[in-house]
Amino acid sequence: MLAAAGNYDDPVLQNLIHYFKYKYFKGLTPILGEIATKYIENLKLKIENFIIVPIPLHPKKERQRGFNQAKLIAEFLANKLNLELIDELKRIKNTEPQAKLKDPEKRTKNIAGCFQLKNAAKIKNKNILLIDDVFTSGATINEAVKILEQNSAKKIIALVLAKA
């Protein structure tokens, strides 16, 4: 299941995400986190027995940016919703940024095989709230879900700030 807190066509949300992700405004975490929290509350999602897992950045990209935007949102949600954050997904390929690729087929090929789990036992038989910032073609979320399902995750809800 995919849950998108907003639409990327909304210029306010688009600018918030852009400044957060590309201008390194980490201080936007509480604003974006509240948007995601309110969306979950409005949907009345039953997530009491879920763990939160952020989509990872490649370590090189995270060092460049100084943070992982999905992890900051995941940490905010874990704290706000009193859920456990399990940072178990690991990006093992330094892929081309998905935002630079417009063709869905190229996005899927670019992201294929880029994730692995650090410790599969930590997600086995767990319900997962998978967190990312933007859903465009679905390639990143689909690749992460594939790895989680292959390692016996139960129910997976992907939550993004915006759907493009």
CSV table of N, CA and C in Angstrom, one decimal:
chain,number,residue,atom,x,y,z
A,1,MET,N,0.8,-1.2,0.0
A,1,MET,CA,0.0,0.0,0.0
A,1,MET,C,0.9,1.2,0.0
A,2,LEU,N,0.5,2.2,-0.8
A,2,LEU,CA,1.2,3.5,-0.8
A,2,LEU,C,0.3,4.6,-0.2
A,3,ALA,N,0.9,5.4,0.7
A,3,ALA,CA,0.2,6.5,1.3
A,3,ALA,C,1.1,7.7,1.0
A,4,ALA,N,0.5,8.7,0.3
A,4,ALA,CA,1.2,10.0,0.0
A,4,ALA,C,0.6,11.1,0.7
A,5,ALA,N,1.3,11.8,1.5
A,5,ALA,CA,0.8,12.9,2.3
A,5,ALA,C,0.3,14.1,1.5
A,6,GLY,N,0.9,14.2,0.3
A,6,GLY,CA,0.5,15.3,-0.5
A,6,GLY,C,0.9,15.1,-2.0
A,7,ASN,N,0.7,16.1,-2.8
A,7,ASN,CA,0.9,16.0,-4.2
A,7,ASN,C,2.1,16.9,-4.5
A,8,TYR,N,3.1,16.4,-5.3
A,8,TYR,CA,4.3,17.2,-5.6
A,8,TYR,C,3.9,18.4,-6.5
A,9,ASP,N,2.7,18.4,-7.1
A,9,ASP,CA,2.3,19.5,-7.9
A,9,ASP,C,1.9,20.7,-7.0
A,10,ASP,N,1.8,20.5,-5.7
A,10,ASP,CA,1.5,21.6,-4.7
A,10,ASP,C,2.8,22.4,-4.6
A,11,PRO,N,2.8,23.7,-5.0
A,11,PRO,CA,4.1,24.4,-5.0
A,11,PRO,C,4.7,24.6,-3.6
A,12,VAL,N,3.8,24.7,-2.6
A,12,VAL,CA,4.3,24.9,-1.2
A,12,VAL,C,5.1,23.6,-0.8
A,13,LEU,N,4.4,22.4,-1.0
A,13,LEU,CA,5.1,21.2,-0.6
A,13,LEU,C,6.3,20.9,-1.4
A,14,GLN,N,6.2,21.2,-2.7
A,14,GLN,CA,7.4,21.0,-3.6
A,14,GLN,C,8.5,21.8,-3.1
A,15,ASN,N,8.3,23.1,-2.8
A,15,ASN,CA,9.4,24.0,-2.3
A,15,ASN,C,10.0,23.5,-1.0
A,16,LEU,N,9.1,23.1,-0.1
A,16,LEU,CA,9.5,22.6,1.2
A,16,LEU,C,10.5,21.4,1.0
A,17,ILE,N,10.1,20.4,0.2
A,17,ILE,CA,10.9,19.2,-0.1
A,17,ILE,C,12.2,19.6,-0.8
A,18,HIS,N,12.1,20.5,-1.7
A,18,HIS,CA,13.3,20.9,-2.4
A,18,HIS,C,14.3,21.6,-1.5
A,19,TYR,N,13.9,22.5,-0.6
A,19,TYR,CA,14.8,23.1,0.3
A,19,TYR,C,15.3,22.1,1.3
A,20,PHE,N,14.5,21.2,1.7
A,20,PHE,CA,14.9,20.2,2.7
A,20,PHE,C,16.0,19.3,2.1
A,21,LYS,N,15.7,18.8,0.9
A,21,LYS,CA,16.6,17.8,0.3
A,21,LYS,C,17.8,18.4,-0.5
A,22,TYR,N,17.6,19.5,-1.2
A,22,TYR,CA,18.7,20.0,-2.0
A,22,TYR,C,19.4,21.2,-1.5
A,23,LYS,N,18.8,21.9,-0.6
A,23,LYS,CA,19.4,23.1,0.0
A,23,LYS,C,19.8,22.9,1.4
A,24,TYR,N,19.6,21.6,1.9
A,24,TYR,CA,20.1,21.1,3.2
A,24,TYR,C,19.5,21.8,4.4
A,25,PHE,N,18.2,22.2,4.3
A,25,PHE,CA,17.5,22.8,5.4
A,25,PHE,C,16.9,21.7,6.3
A,26,LYS,N,17.8,21.1,7.1
A,26,LYS,CA,17.4,20.1,8.1
A,26,LYS,C,16.3,20.6,9.0
A,27,GLY,N,16.2,21.9,9.3
A,27,GLY,CA,15.3,22.5,10.2
A,27,GLY,C,13.8,22.3,9.7
A,28,LEU,N,13.6,21.9,8.4
A,28,LEU,CA,12.3,21.7,7.9
A,28,LEU,C,11.7,20.3,8.4
A,29,THR,N,12.6,19.5,9.0
A,29,THR,CA,12.1,18.2,9.5
A,29,THR,C,10.8,18.2,10.3
A,30,PRO,N,10.7,19.1,11.3
A,30,PRO,CA,9.4,19.1,12.1
A,30,PRO,C,8.2,19.5,11.2
A,31,ILE,N,8.3,20.4,10.3
A,31,ILE,CA,7.2,20.8,9.4
A,31,ILE,C,6.8,19.6,8.5
A,32,LEU,N,7.8,19.0,7.9
A,32,LEU,CA,7.4,17.9,7.0
A,32,LEU,C,7.0,16.7,7.8
A,33,GLY,N,7.6,16.5,9.0
A,33,GLY,CA,7.2,15.4,9.8
A,33,GLY,C,5.7,15.6,10.3
A,34,GLU,N,5.3,16.8,10.6
A,34,GLU,CA,3.9,17.1,11.0
A,34,GLU,C,3.0,16.8,9.9
A,35,ILE,N,3.4,17.2,8.6
A,35,ILE,CA,2.5,16.9,7.5
A,35,ILE,C,2.3,15.4,7.4
A,36,ALA,N,3.3,14.6,7.5
A,36,ALA,CA,3.2,13.1,7.5
A,36,ALA,C,2.4,12.6,8.6
A,37,THR,N,2.6,13.1,9.8
A,37,THR,CA,1.8,12.7,11.0
A,37,THR,C,0.3,13.0,10.8
A,38,LYS,N,0.0,14.2,10.4
A,38,LYS,CA,-1.4,14.6,10.2
A,38,LYS,C,-2.1,13.7,9.2
A,39,TYR,N,-1.3,13.4,8.1
A,39,TYR,CA,-1.9,12.5,7.1
A,39,TYR,C,-2.2,11.1,7.6
A,40,ILE,N,-1.3,10.6,8.4
A,40,ILE,CA,-1.5,9.3,9.0
A,40,ILE,C,-2.7,9.3,10.0
A,41,GLU,N,-2.8,10.4,10.7
A,41,GLU,CA,-4.0,10.5,11.6
A,41,GLU,C,-5.3,10.7,10.9
A,42,ASN,N,-5.3,11.5,9.8
A,42,ASN,CA,-6.5,11.7,9.0
A,42,ASN,C,-6.9,10.4,8.3
A,43,LEU,N,-6.0,9.6,7.9
A,43,LEU,CA,-6.3,8.3,7.3
A,43,LEU,C,-6.8,7.2,8.3
A,44,LYS,N,-6.4,7.5,9.5
A,44,LYS,CA,-6.7,6.5,10.6
A,44,LYS,C,-6.1,5.2,10.3
A,45,LEU,N,-4.8,5.3,9.9
A,45,LEU,CA,-4.0,4.1,9.6
A,45,LEU,C,-3.8,3.4,10.9
A,46,LYS,N,-4.0,2.1,10.9
A,46,LYS,CA,-3.7,1.2,12.1
A,46,LYS,C,-2.3,0.8,12.1
A,47,ILE,N,-1.4,1.6,12.7
A,47,ILE,CA,0.0,1.3,12.6
A,47,ILE,C,0.6,1.0,14.0
A,48,GLU,N,-0.2,0.7,15.0
A,48,GLU,CA,0.3,0.4,16.3
A,48,GLU,C,1.4,-0.7,16.4
A,49,ASN,N,1.2,-1.7,15.6
A,49,ASN,CA,2.2,-2.8,15.6
A,49,ASN,C,3.2,-2.8,14.5
A,50,PHE,N,3.5,-1.6,14.0
A,50,PHE,CA,4.5,-1.4,12.9
A,50,PHE,C,5.8,-0.9,13.4
A,51,ILE,N,6.8,-1.2,12.6
A,51,ILE,CA,8.1,-0.6,12.8
A,51,ILE,C,8.4,0.4,11.7
A,52,ILE,N,9.2,1.4,11.9
A,52,ILE,CA,9.5,2.3,10.8
A,52,ILE,C,10.8,2.1,10.2
A,53,VAL,N,10.9,2.0,8.9
A,53,VAL,CA,12.1,1.8,8.1
A,53,VAL,C,12.3,2.8,7.1
A,54,PRO,N,13.3,3.6,7.2
A,54,PRO,CA,13.6,4.7,6.1
A,54,PRO,C,14.3,4.1,4.9
A,55,ILE,N,14.0,4.7,3.8
A,55,ILE,CA,14.8,4.4,2.5
A,55,ILE,C,16.2,5.0,2.7
A,56,PRO,N,17.2,4.2,2.6
A,56,PRO,CA,18.5,4.7,2.8
A,56,PRO,C,19.1,5.4,1.6
A,57,LEU,N,20.1,6.3,1.8
A,57,LEU,CA,20.9,6.9,0.8
A,57,LEU,C,22.2,6.0,0.8
A,58,HIS,N,22.9,6.1,-0.3
A,58,HIS,CA,24.2,5.5,-0.4
A,58,HIS,C,25.1,6.3,0.6
A,59,PRO,N,26.0,5.6,1.3
A,59,PRO,CA,26.9,6.4,2.3
A,59,PRO,C,27.6,7.6,1.7
A,60,LYS,N,28.0,7.5,0.5
A,60,LYS,CA,28.7,8.6,-0.2
A,60,LYS,C,27.8,9.8,-0.3
A,61,LYS,N,26.6,9.5,-0.8
A,61,LYS,CA,25.6,10.6,-1.0
A,61,LYS,C,25.1,11.2,0.4
A,62,GLU,N,25.0,10.3,1.4
A,62,GLU,CA,24.7,10.8,2.7
A,62,GLU,C,25.8,11.7,3.3
A,63,ARG,N,27.0,11.4,3.0
A,63,ARG,CA,28.1,12.2,3.5
A,63,ARG,C,28.1,13.6,2.8
A,64,GLN,N,27.8,13.6,1.5
A,64,GLN,CA,27.7,14.8,0.7
A,64,GLN,C,26.6,15.7,1.3
A,65,ARG,N,25.4,15.1,1.5
A,65,ARG,CA,24.3,15.9,1.9
A,65,ARG,C,24.4,16.3,3.4
A,66,GLY,N,25.0,15.4,4.2
A,66,GLY,CA,25.1,15.6,5.6
A,66,GLY,C,24.0,14.9,6.4
A,67,PHE,N,23.0,14.3,5.7
A,67,PHE,CA,21.9,13.7,6.3
A,67,PHE,C,21.1,12.9,5.3
A,68,ASN,N,20.3,12.0,5.8
A,68,ASN,CA,19.3,11.3,4.9
A,68,ASN,C,18.0,11.8,5.2
A,69,GLN,N,17.4,12.5,4.3
A,69,GLN,CA,16.1,13.1,4.5
A,69,GLN,C,15.0,12.1,4.9
A,70,ALA,N,15.0,10.9,4.3
A,70,ALA,CA,14.0,9.9,4.7
A,70,ALA,C,14.1,9.5,6.1
A,71,LYS,N,15.4,9.4,6.6
A,71,LYS,CA,15.7,9.0,7.9
A,71,LYS,C,15.2,10.0,8.9
A,72,LEU,N,15.5,11.3,8.6
A,72,LEU,CA,15.0,12.4,9.5
A,72,LEU,C,13.5,12.4,9.7
A,73,ILE,N,12.8,12.2,8.6
A,73,ILE,CA,11.3,12.1,8.7
A,73,ILE,C,10.9,10.8,9.5
A,74,ALA,N,11.6,9.7,9.2
A,74,ALA,CA,11.3,8.5,9.9
A,74,ALA,C,11.6,8.6,11.4
A,75,GLU,N,12.7,9.3,11.8
A,75,GLU,CA,12.9,9.5,13.2
A,75,GLU,C,11.9,10.4,13.9
A,76,PHE,N,11.4,11.4,13.2
A,76,PHE,CA,10.4,12.3,13.7
A,76,PHE,C,9.1,11.5,13.9
A,77,LEU,N,8.7,10.7,12.9
A,77,LEU,CA,7.5,9.9,13.0
A,77,LEU,C,7.6,8.8,14.1
A,78,ALA,N,8.8,8.2,14.2
A,78,ALA,CA,8.9,7.2,15.3
A,78,ALA,C,8.7,7.8,16.7
A,79,ASN,N,9.3,9.0,16.8
A,79,ASN,CA,9.2,9.7,18.1
A,79,ASN,C,7.7,10.2,18.3
A,80,LYS,N,7.1,10.7,17.3
A,80,LYS,CA,5.8,11.3,17.4
A,80,LYS,C,4.7,10.2,17.6
A,81,LEU,N,4.9,9.1,17.0
A,81,LEU,CA,3.9,8.0,17.0
A,81,LEU,C,4.3,6.8,17.9
A,82,ASN,N,5.4,7.0,18.6
A,82,ASN,CA,5.8,6.0,19.6
A,82,ASN,C,6.0,4.7,18.9
A,83,LEU,N,6.7,4.7,17.8
A,83,LEU,CA,7.0,3.4,17.1
A,83,LEU,C,8.6,3.3,17.0
A,84,GLU,N,9.0,2.0,16.9
A,84,GLU,CA,10.4,1.7,16.8
A,84,GLU,C,10.9,2.0,15.4
A,85,LEU,N,12.0,2.7,15.3
A,85,LEU,CA,12.7,2.9,14.0
A,85,LEU,C,13.8,1.8,13.9
A,86,ILE,N,13.7,1.0,12.8
A,86,ILE,CA,14.7,0.0,12.5
A,86,ILE,C,15.4,0.4,11.2
A,87,ASP,N,16.6,0.9,11.3
A,87,ASP,CA,17.4,1.3,10.1
A,87,ASP,C,18.1,0.2,9.5
A,88,GLU,N,17.4,-0.8,8.9
A,88,GLU,CA,18.0,-2.0,8.5
A,88,GLU,C,18.2,-2.1,7.0
A,89,LEU,N,17.6,-1.3,6.2
A,89,LEU,CA,17.9,-1.3,4.8
A,89,LEU,C,19.3,-0.6,4.5
A,90,LYS,N,20.0,-1.1,3.6
A,90,LYS,CA,21.3,-0.5,3.3
A,90,LYS,C,21.4,-0.4,1.8
A,91,ARG,N,21.8,0.8,1.3
A,91,ARG,CA,22.0,1.0,-0.1
A,91,ARG,C,23.5,0.6,-0.4
A,92,ILE,N,23.6,-0.4,-1.3
A,92,ILE,CA,24.9,-1.0,-1.6
A,92,ILE,C,25.4,-0.5,-3.0
A,93,LYS,N,24.6,0.2,-3.8
A,93,LYS,CA,25.0,0.7,-5.0
A,93,LYS,C,24.8,2.2,-5.0
A,94,ASN,N,25.8,3.0,-5.5
A,94,ASN,CA,25.7,4.4,-5.6
A,94,ASN,C,25.1,4.7,-6.9
A,95,THR,N,23.8,4.8,-6.9
A,95,THR,CA,23.1,5.0,-8.2
A,95,THR,C,23.0,6.4,-8.6
A,96,GLU,N,22.7,6.6,-9.9
A,96,GLU,CA,22.4,7.9,-10.5
A,96,GLU,C,21.2,8.5,-9.7
A,97,PRO,N,21.1,9.7,-9.4
A,97,PRO,CA,19.9,10.3,-8.7
A,97,PRO,C,18.7,10.0,-9.6
A,98,GLN,N,17.6,9.4,-9.0
A,98,GLN,CA,16.4,9.1,-9.7
A,98,GLN,C,15.8,10.4,-10.3
A,99,ALA,N,15.9,11.5,-9.7
A,99,ALA,CA,15.3,12.7,-10.2
A,99,ALA,C,15.9,13.1,-11.5
A,100,LYS,N,17.1,12.7,-11.8
A,100,LYS,CA,17.7,13.0,-13.1
A,100,LYS,C,17.2,12.1,-14.2
A,101,LEU,N,16.6,11.0,-13.9
A,101,LEU,CA,16.1,10.1,-14.9
A,101,LEU,C,14.6,10.2,-15.1
A,102,LYS,N,14.2,10.5,-16.3
A,102,LYS,CA,12.8,10.7,-16.5
A,102,LYS,C,12.0,9.5,-17.0
A,103,ASP,N,12.7,8.6,-17.6
A,103,ASP,CA,12.1,7.4,-18.2
A,103,ASP,C,11.9,6.3,-17.1
A,104,PRO,N,10.7,5.9,-16.8
A,104,PRO,CA,10.5,4.9,-15.8
A,104,PRO,C,11.3,3.6,-15.9
A,105,GLU,N,11.5,3.2,-17.1
A,105,GLU,CA,12.3,2.0,-17.3
A,105,GLU,C,13.8,2.2,-16.9
A,106,LYS,N,14.3,3.4,-17.2
A,106,LYS,CA,15.7,3.7,-16.7
A,106,LYS,C,15.8,3.8,-15.2
A,107,ARG,N,14.7,4.3,-14.6
A,107,ARG,CA,14.7,4.5,-13.1
A,107,ARG,C,14.7,3.1,-12.5
A,108,THR,N,13.9,2.1,-13.1
A,108,THR,CA,13.8,0.8,-12.5
A,108,THR,C,15.2,0.1,-12.7
A,109,LYS,N,15.8,0.2,-13.8
A,109,LYS,CA,17.1,-0.4,-14.1
A,109,LYS,C,18.2,0.2,-13.2
A,110,ASN,N,18.1,1.5,-13.0
A,110,ASN,CA,19.1,2.2,-12.2
A,110,ASN,C,19.1,1.7,-10.7
A,111,ILE,N,17.9,1.5,-10.2
A,111,ILE,CA,17.7,1.2,-8.8
A,111,ILE,C,17.8,-0.3,-8.5
A,112,ALA,N,17.7,-1.2,-9.5
A,112,ALA,CA,17.7,-2.6,-9.4
A,112,ALA,C,18.9,-3.1,-8.6
A,113,GLY,N,18.7,-3.9,-7.6
A,113,GLY,CA,19.7,-4.6,-6.8
A,113,GLY,C,20.5,-3.6,-5.9
A,114,CYS,N,20.0,-2.4,-5.6
A,114,CYS,CA,20.7,-1.5,-4.8
A,114,CYS,C,20.6,-1.6,-3.3
A,115,PHE,N,19.6,-2.4,-2.9
A,115,PHE,CA,19.4,-2.5,-1.4
A,115,PHE,C,19.7,-3.9,-0.9
A,116,GLN,N,20.1,-4.0,0.3
A,116,GLN,CA,20.2,-5.2,1.0
A,116,GLN,C,19.9,-4.9,2.5
A,117,LEU,N,19.6,-6.0,3.3
A,117,LEU,CA,19.3,-5.8,4.7
A,117,LEU,C,20.6,-6.0,5.5
A,118,LYS,N,20.7,-5.2,6.5
A,118,LYS,CA,21.9,-5.4,7.5
A,118,LYS,C,21.7,-6.7,8.3
A,119,ASN,N,20.4,-6.8,8.8
A,119,ASN,CA,20.1,-8.0,9.6
A,119,ASN,C,18.6,-8.4,9.4
A,120,ALA,N,18.4,-9.3,8.5
A,120,ALA,CA,17.1,-9.7,8.1
A,120,ALA,C,16.2,-10.1,9.3
A,121,ALA,N,16.8,-10.7,10.3
A,121,ALA,CA,16.0,-11.1,11.5
A,121,ALA,C,15.2,-10.0,12.1
A,122,LYS,N,15.7,-8.8,12.0
A,122,LYS,CA,15.0,-7.6,12.6
A,122,LYS,C,13.7,-7.2,11.9
A,123,ILE,N,13.5,-7.6,10.7
A,123,ILE,CA,12.3,-7.3,10.0
A,123,ILE,C,11.4,-8.5,9.7
A,124,LYS,N,11.9,-9.7,10.0
A,124,LYS,CA,11.1,-10.9,9.8
A,124,LYS,C,9.8,-10.8,10.6
A,125,ASN,N,8.7,-11.1,9.9
A,125,ASN,CA,7.3,-11.1,10.5
A,125,ASN,C,6.9,-9.8,11.1
A,126,LYS,N,7.5,-8.7,10.7
A,126,LYS,CA,7.1,-7.4,11.2
A,126,LYS,C,6.3,-6.6,10.1
A,127,ASN,N,5.4,-5.8,10.7
A,127,ASN,CA,4.7,-4.8,9.8
A,127,ASN,C,5.5,-3.6,9.7
A,128,ILE,N,5.7,-3.1,8.5
A,128,ILE,CA,6.6,-2.0,8.2
A,128,ILE,C,6.0,-0.8,7.6
A,129,LEU,N,6.3,0.4,8.2
A,129,LEU,CA,6.0,1.6,7.6
A,129,LEU,C,7.3,2.1,7.0
A,130,LEU,N,7.3,2.0,5.6
A,130,LEU,CA,8.5,2.4,4.9
A,130,LEU,C,8.4,3.8,4.5
A,131,ILE,N,9.5,4.6,4.8
A,131,ILE,CA,9.4,6.1,4.6
A,131,ILE,C,10.4,6.5,3.6
A,132,ASP,N,9.8,7.4,2.7
A,132,ASP,CA,10.7,8.1,1.7
A,132,ASP,C,10.1,9.5,1.5
A,133,ASP,N,10.8,10.3,0.8
A,133,ASP,CA,10.3,11.7,0.6
A,133,ASP,C,9.3,11.8,-0.6
A,134,VAL,N,9.7,11.4,-1.8
A,134,VAL,CA,8.9,11.5,-3.0
A,134,VAL,C,8.7,10.2,-3.7
A,135,PHE,N,7.5,10.0,-4.2
A,135,PHE,CA,7.2,8.8,-5.0
A,135,PHE,C,7.0,9.4,-6.5
A,136,THR,N,7.8,8.9,-7.4
A,136,THR,CA,7.6,9.4,-8.8
A,136,THR,C,7.2,8.2,-9.6
A,137,SER,N,8.1,7.3,-10.0
A,137,SER,CA,7.8,6.2,-10.8
A,137,SER,C,7.5,4.9,-9.9
A,138,GLY,N,7.9,5.0,-8.7
A,138,GLY,CA,7.7,3.8,-7.8
A,138,GLY,C,8.9,2.9,-7.8
A,139,ALA,N,9.9,3.2,-8.6
A,139,ALA,CA,11.1,2.3,-8.7
A,139,ALA,C,11.8,2.0,-7.3
A,140,THR,N,12.0,3.1,-6.6
A,140,THR,CA,12.8,3.0,-5.4
A,140,THR,C,11.9,2.2,-4.3
A,141,ILE,N,10.7,2.6,-4.1
A,141,ILE,CA,9.8,2.0,-3.2
A,141,ILE,C,9.7,0.5,-3.6
A,142,ASN,N,9.4,0.2,-4.8
A,142,ASN,CA,9.2,-1.2,-5.3
A,142,ASN,C,10.4,-2.0,-5.0
A,143,GLU,N,11.6,-1.5,-5.2
A,143,GLU,CA,12.9,-2.2,-5.0
A,143,GLU,C,13.0,-2.5,-3.5
A,144,ALA,N,12.7,-1.5,-2.7
A,144,ALA,CA,12.8,-1.7,-1.2
A,144,ALA,C,11.8,-2.7,-0.7
A,145,VAL,N,10.6,-2.6,-1.2
A,145,VAL,CA,9.5,-3.6,-0.8
A,145,VAL,C,9.9,-5.0,-1.2
A,146,LYS,N,10.5,-5.2,-2.4
A,146,LYS,CA,10.9,-6.5,-2.9
A,146,LYS,C,11.9,-7.1,-1.9
A,147,ILE,N,12.9,-6.4,-1.4
A,147,ILE,CA,13.9,-6.9,-0.5
A,147,ILE,C,13.2,-7.2,0.8
A,148,LEU,N,12.3,-6.3,1.3
A,148,LEU,CA,11.6,-6.6,2.6
A,148,LEU,C,10.8,-7.8,2.5
A,149,GLU,N,10.0,-8.0,1.4
A,149,GLU,CA,9.2,-9.2,1.2
A,149,GLU,C,10.0,-10.4,1.1
A,150,GLN,N,11.1,-10.4,0.4
A,150,GLN,CA,12.0,-11.6,0.3
A,150,GLN,C,12.5,-12.0,1.6
A,151,ASN,N,12.5,-11.1,2.6
A,151,ASN,CA,13.0,-11.4,3.9
A,151,ASN,C,11.9,-11.5,5.0
A,152,SER,N,10.7,-11.9,4.5
A,152,SER,CA,9.6,-12.2,5.4
A,152,SER,C,9.0,-11.1,6.2
A,153,ALA,N,9.0,-9.9,5.6
A,153,ALA,CA,8.3,-8.8,6.3
A,153,ALA,C,6.8,-9.1,6.0
A,154,LYS,N,5.9,-8.7,7.0
A,154,LYS,CA,4.5,-9.0,6.9
A,154,LYS,C,3.8,-8.0,6.0
A,155,LYS,N,3.2,-7.0,6.6
A,155,LYS,CA,2.5,-6.0,5.9
A,155,LYS,C,3.4,-4.8,5.7
A,156,ILE,N,3.4,-4.2,4.5
A,156,ILE,CA,4.3,-3.0,4.3
A,156,ILE,C,3.4,-1.9,3.8
A,157,ILE,N,3.5,-0.7,4.4
A,157,ILE,CA,2.9,0.5,4.0
A,157,ILE,C,4.0,1.5,3.7
A,158,ALA,N,4.0,1.9,2.4
A,158,ALA,CA,5.0,2.9,2.0
A,158,ALA,C,4.4,4.3,2.2
A,159,LEU,N,5.0,5.1,3.0
A,159,LEU,CA,4.5,6.5,3.2
A,159,LEU,C,5.6,7.5,2.7
A,160,VAL,N,5.1,8.4,1.8
A,160,VAL,CA,5.9,9.4,1.2
A,160,VAL,C,5.3,10.8,1.5
A,161,LEU,N,6.1,11.8,1.5
A,161,LEU,CA,5.6,13.1,1.7
A,161,LEU,C,4.8,13.6,0.5
A,162,ALA,N,5.2,13.2,-0.7
A,162,ALA,CA,4.5,13.7,-1.9
A,162,ALA,C,4.6,12.6,-3.0
A,163,LYS,N,3.6,12.6,-3.8
A,163,LYS,CA,3.5,11.8,-5.0
A,163,LYS,C,3.6,12.7,-6.2
A,164,ALA,N,4.6,12.5,-7.1
A,164,ALA,CA,4.8,13.3,-8.3
A,164,ALA,C,3.9,12.8,-9.4
